[in-house]
């Protein structure tokens, strides 16, 4: 199954998209996830975590560090979980965060599209 996550206020839109795509009940869920907070206890371990456009310029760097902690919780060291991270370079600060604070903790391969 698939769990789609975002902030609380975006969950109705995610659920609407699940319905529009006629996804079989029980195969795709939309649940809130606040970066830096504990993951829901009922969540299983994941084969793949897809994080799209989650690194961006921000005046509050604590948001990026909260993202990092959440990714560490979703993809614990030694787990077989694969992190697929879609990233678009926008500013030196977010690129520095990616290269200095996130990638060193993962076995990774960079690909340009």
PDB file of C-alpha atoms in Angstrom:
ATOM      1  CA  UNK A   1       0.000   0.000   0.000  1.00  0.00           C
ATOM      2  CA  UNK A   2       0.928   3.665  -0.369  1.00  0.00           C
ATOM      3  CA  UNK A   3       0.780   6.431   2.231  1.00  0.00           C
ATOM      4  CA  UNK A   4       0.649   9.995   0.889  1.00  0.00           C
ATOM      5  CA  UNK A   5       1.672  12.651   3.395  1.00  0.00           C
ATOM      6  CA  UNK A   6       1.545  16.410   3.753  1.00  0.00           C
ATOM      7  CA  UNK A   7       0.527  19.049   6.263  1.00  0.00           C
ATOM      8  CA  UNK A   8      -2.941  18.737   7.828  1.00  0.00           C
ATOM      9  CA  UNK A   9      -4.491  21.360   5.558  1.00  0.00           C
ATOM     10  CA  UNK A  10      -3.440  19.465   2.414  1.00  0.00           C
ATOM     11  CA  UNK A  11      -4.947  16.094   3.365  1.00  0.00           C
ATOM     12  CA  UNK A  12      -8.407  16.777   1.848  1.00  0.00           C
ATOM     13  CA  UNK A  13      -6.739  17.500  -1.507  1.00  0.00           C
ATOM     14  CA  UNK A  14      -4.646  14.327  -1.306  1.00  0.00           C
ATOM     15  CA  UNK A  15      -7.747  12.265  -0.485  1.00  0.00           C
ATOM     16  CA  UNK A  16      -9.603  13.873  -3.380  1.00  0.00           C
ATOM     17  CA  UNK A  17      -6.755  12.903  -5.719  1.00  0.00           C
ATOM     18  CA  UNK A  18      -6.890   9.320  -4.450  1.00  0.00           C
ATOM     19  CA  UNK A  19     -10.612   9.253  -5.281  1.00  0.00           C
ATOM     20  CA  UNK A  20     -10.137  10.880  -8.704  1.00  0.00           C
ATOM     21  CA  UNK A  21      -7.612   8.211  -9.625  1.00  0.00           C
ATOM     22  CA  UNK A  22      -9.998   5.408  -8.628  1.00  0.00           C
ATOM     23  CA  UNK A  23      -7.417   3.765  -6.415  1.00  0.00           C
ATOM     24  CA  UNK A  24      -8.731   0.614  -4.788  1.00  0.00           C
ATOM     25  CA  UNK A  25      -9.860   1.154  -1.199  1.00  0.00           C
ATOM     26  CA  UNK A  26      -7.156   0.178   1.243  1.00  0.00           C
ATOM     27  CA  UNK A  27      -4.291   0.560  -1.242  1.00  0.00           C
ATOM     28  CA  UNK A  28      -3.596   4.275  -0.891  1.00  0.00           C
ATOM     29  CA  UNK A  29      -4.044   6.491   2.155  1.00  0.00           C
ATOM     30  CA  UNK A  30      -3.529  10.196   2.828  1.00  0.00           C
ATOM     31  CA  UNK A  31      -2.265  11.063   6.294  1.00  0.00           C
ATOM     32  CA  UNK A  32      -0.773  14.179   7.863  1.00  0.00           C
ATOM     33  CA  UNK A  33       2.927  14.171   8.649  1.00  0.00           C
ATOM     34  CA  UNK A  34       4.608  17.036  10.440  1.00  0.00           C
ATOM     35  CA  UNK A  35       8.373  16.970   9.932  1.00  0.00           C
ATOM     36  CA  UNK A  36      10.335  16.493  13.113  1.00  0.00           C
ATOM     37  CA  UNK A  37       7.474  14.770  14.957  1.00  0.00           C
ATOM     38  CA  UNK A  38       7.245  11.071  15.762  1.00  0.00           C
ATOM     39  CA  UNK A  39       5.942   8.826  13.010  1.00  0.00           C
ATOM     40  CA  UNK A  40       2.552   7.205  13.615  1.00  0.00           C
ATOM     41  CA  UNK A  41       3.081   3.950  15.530  1.00  0.00           C
ATOM     42  CA  UNK A  42       0.819   2.034  13.149  1.00  0.00           C
ATOM     43  CA  UNK A  43       3.041   2.746  10.148  1.00  0.00           C
ATOM     44  CA  UNK A  44       5.006  -0.229   8.878  1.00  0.00           C
ATOM     45  CA  UNK A  45       8.566  -0.095   7.649  1.00  0.00           C
ATOM     46  CA  UNK A  46       8.696   1.051   4.037  1.00  0.00           C
ATOM     47  CA  UNK A  47      10.334  -0.388   0.942  1.00  0.00           C
ATOM     48  CA  UNK A  48      10.525   3.028  -0.732  1.00  0.00           C
ATOM     49  CA  UNK A  49      10.146   6.604   0.480  1.00  0.00           C
ATOM     50  CA  UNK A  50       9.542   9.115  -2.306  1.00  0.00           C
ATOM     51  CA  UNK A  51      10.241  12.695  -1.261  1.00  0.00           C
ATOM     52  CA  UNK A  52       9.468  15.167  -4.034  1.00  0.00           C
ATOM     53  CA  UNK A  53      10.328  18.865  -3.823  1.00  0.00           C
ATOM     54  CA  UNK A  54      10.835  18.842  -0.069  1.00  0.00           C
ATOM     55  CA  UNK A  55      14.118  20.797  -0.012  1.00  0.00           C
ATOM     56  CA  UNK A  56      13.621  24.454  -0.805  1.00  0.00           C
ATOM     57  CA  UNK A  57      14.933  27.863   0.251  1.00  0.00           C
ATOM     58  CA  UNK A  58      13.585  28.887   3.622  1.00  0.00           C
ATOM     59  CA  UNK A  59      14.409  31.565   6.166  1.00  0.00           C
ATOM     60  CA  UNK A  60      13.752  29.022   8.920  1.00  0.00           C
ATOM     61  CA  UNK A  61      16.444  26.340   8.632  1.00  0.00           C
ATOM     62  CA  UNK A  62      14.777  24.382  11.439  1.00  0.00           C
ATOM     63  CA  UNK A  63      12.240  23.147   8.862  1.00  0.00           C
ATOM     64  CA  UNK A  64      15.014  21.483   6.863  1.00  0.00           C
ATOM     65  CA  UNK A  65      16.504  19.891   9.967  1.00  0.00           C
ATOM     66  CA  UNK A  66      13.029  18.606  10.914  1.00  0.00           C
ATOM     67  CA  UNK A  67      12.784  17.105   7.416  1.00  0.00           C
ATOM     68  CA  UNK A  68      16.173  15.450   7.945  1.00  0.00           C
ATOM     69  CA  UNK A  69      15.027  13.889  11.225  1.00  0.00           C
ATOM     70  CA  UNK A  70      11.840  12.612   9.605  1.00  0.00           C
ATOM     71  CA  UNK A  71      13.774  11.073   6.704  1.00  0.00           C
ATOM     72  CA  UNK A  72      16.116   9.409   9.220  1.00  0.00           C
ATOM     73  CA  UNK A  73      13.062   7.942  10.988  1.00  0.00           C
ATOM     74  CA  UNK A  74      11.551   6.719   7.712  1.00  0.00           C
ATOM     75  CA  UNK A  75      14.863   5.342   6.411  1.00  0.00           C
ATOM     76  CA  UNK A  76      16.771   4.184   9.494  1.00  0.00           C
ATOM     77  CA  UNK A  77      20.453   3.300   9.142  1.00  0.00           C
ATOM     78  CA  UNK A  78      20.903  -0.306   8.100  1.00  0.00           C
ATOM     79  CA  UNK A  79      17.329  -0.640   6.845  1.00  0.00           C
ATOM     80  CA  UNK A  80      16.620  -1.788   3.290  1.00  0.00           C
ATOM     81  CA  UNK A  81      14.407   1.278   2.701  1.00  0.00           C
ATOM     82  CA  UNK A  82      15.233   3.191  -0.484  1.00  0.00           C
ATOM     83  CA  UNK A  83      14.896   6.978  -0.443  1.00  0.00           C
ATOM     84  CA  UNK A  84      14.106   8.553  -3.797  1.00  0.00           C
ATOM     85  CA  UNK A  85      14.563  12.292  -3.445  1.00  0.00           C
ATOM     86  CA  UNK A  86      13.412  14.630  -6.190  1.00  0.00           C
ATOM     87  CA  UNK A  87      15.275  17.908  -5.829  1.00  0.00           C
ATOM     88  CA  UNK A  88      15.513  21.082  -7.870  1.00  0.00           C
ATOM     89  CA  UNK A  89      18.441  23.361  -7.066  1.00  0.00           C
ATOM     90  CA  UNK A  90      17.177  26.839  -6.262  1.00  0.00           C
ATOM     91  CA  UNK A  91      19.641  28.430  -3.867  1.00  0.00           C
ATOM     92  CA  UNK A  92      23.068  27.786  -2.414  1.00  0.00           C
ATOM     93  CA  UNK A  93      21.565  27.294   1.065  1.00  0.00           C
ATOM     94  CA  UNK A  94      19.304  24.410   0.094  1.00  0.00           C
ATOM     95  CA  UNK A  95      22.048  22.827  -2.037  1.00  0.00           C
ATOM     96  CA  UNK A  96      24.454  23.125   0.924  1.00  0.00           C
ATOM     97  CA  UNK A  97      21.880  21.482   3.195  1.00  0.00           C
ATOM     98  CA  UNK A  98      21.430  18.610   0.756  1.00  0.00           C
ATOM     99  CA  UNK A  99      25.154  18.038   0.315  1.00  0.00           C
ATOM    100  CA  UNK A 100      26.245  18.719   3.893  1.00  0.00           C
ATOM    101  CA  UNK A 101      23.389  17.581   6.104  1.00  0.00           C
ATOM    102  CA  UNK A 102      21.466  14.916   4.200  1.00  0.00           C
ATOM    103  CA  UNK A 103      23.453  13.052   1.546  1.00  0.00           C
ATOM    104  CA  UNK A 104      26.380  12.113   3.825  1.00  0.00           C
ATOM    105  CA  UNK A 105      23.967   9.921   5.810  1.00  0.00           C
ATOM    106  CA  UNK A 106      22.836   7.882   2.812  1.00  0.00           C
ATOM    107  CA  UNK A 107      24.461   5.707   0.221  1.00  0.00           C
ATOM    108  CA  UNK A 108      23.488   7.766  -2.820  1.00  0.00           C
ATOM    109  CA  UNK A 109      23.710   8.322  -6.520  1.00  0.00           C
ATOM    110  CA  UNK A 110      23.005  11.687  -8.144  1.00  0.00           C
ATOM    111  CA  UNK A 111      21.288  11.888 -11.508  1.00  0.00           C
ATOM    112  CA  UNK A 112      20.467  14.957 -13.556  1.00  0.00           C
ATOM    113  CA  UNK A 113      17.298  15.076 -15.635  1.00  0.00           C
TER     114      UNK A 113
END
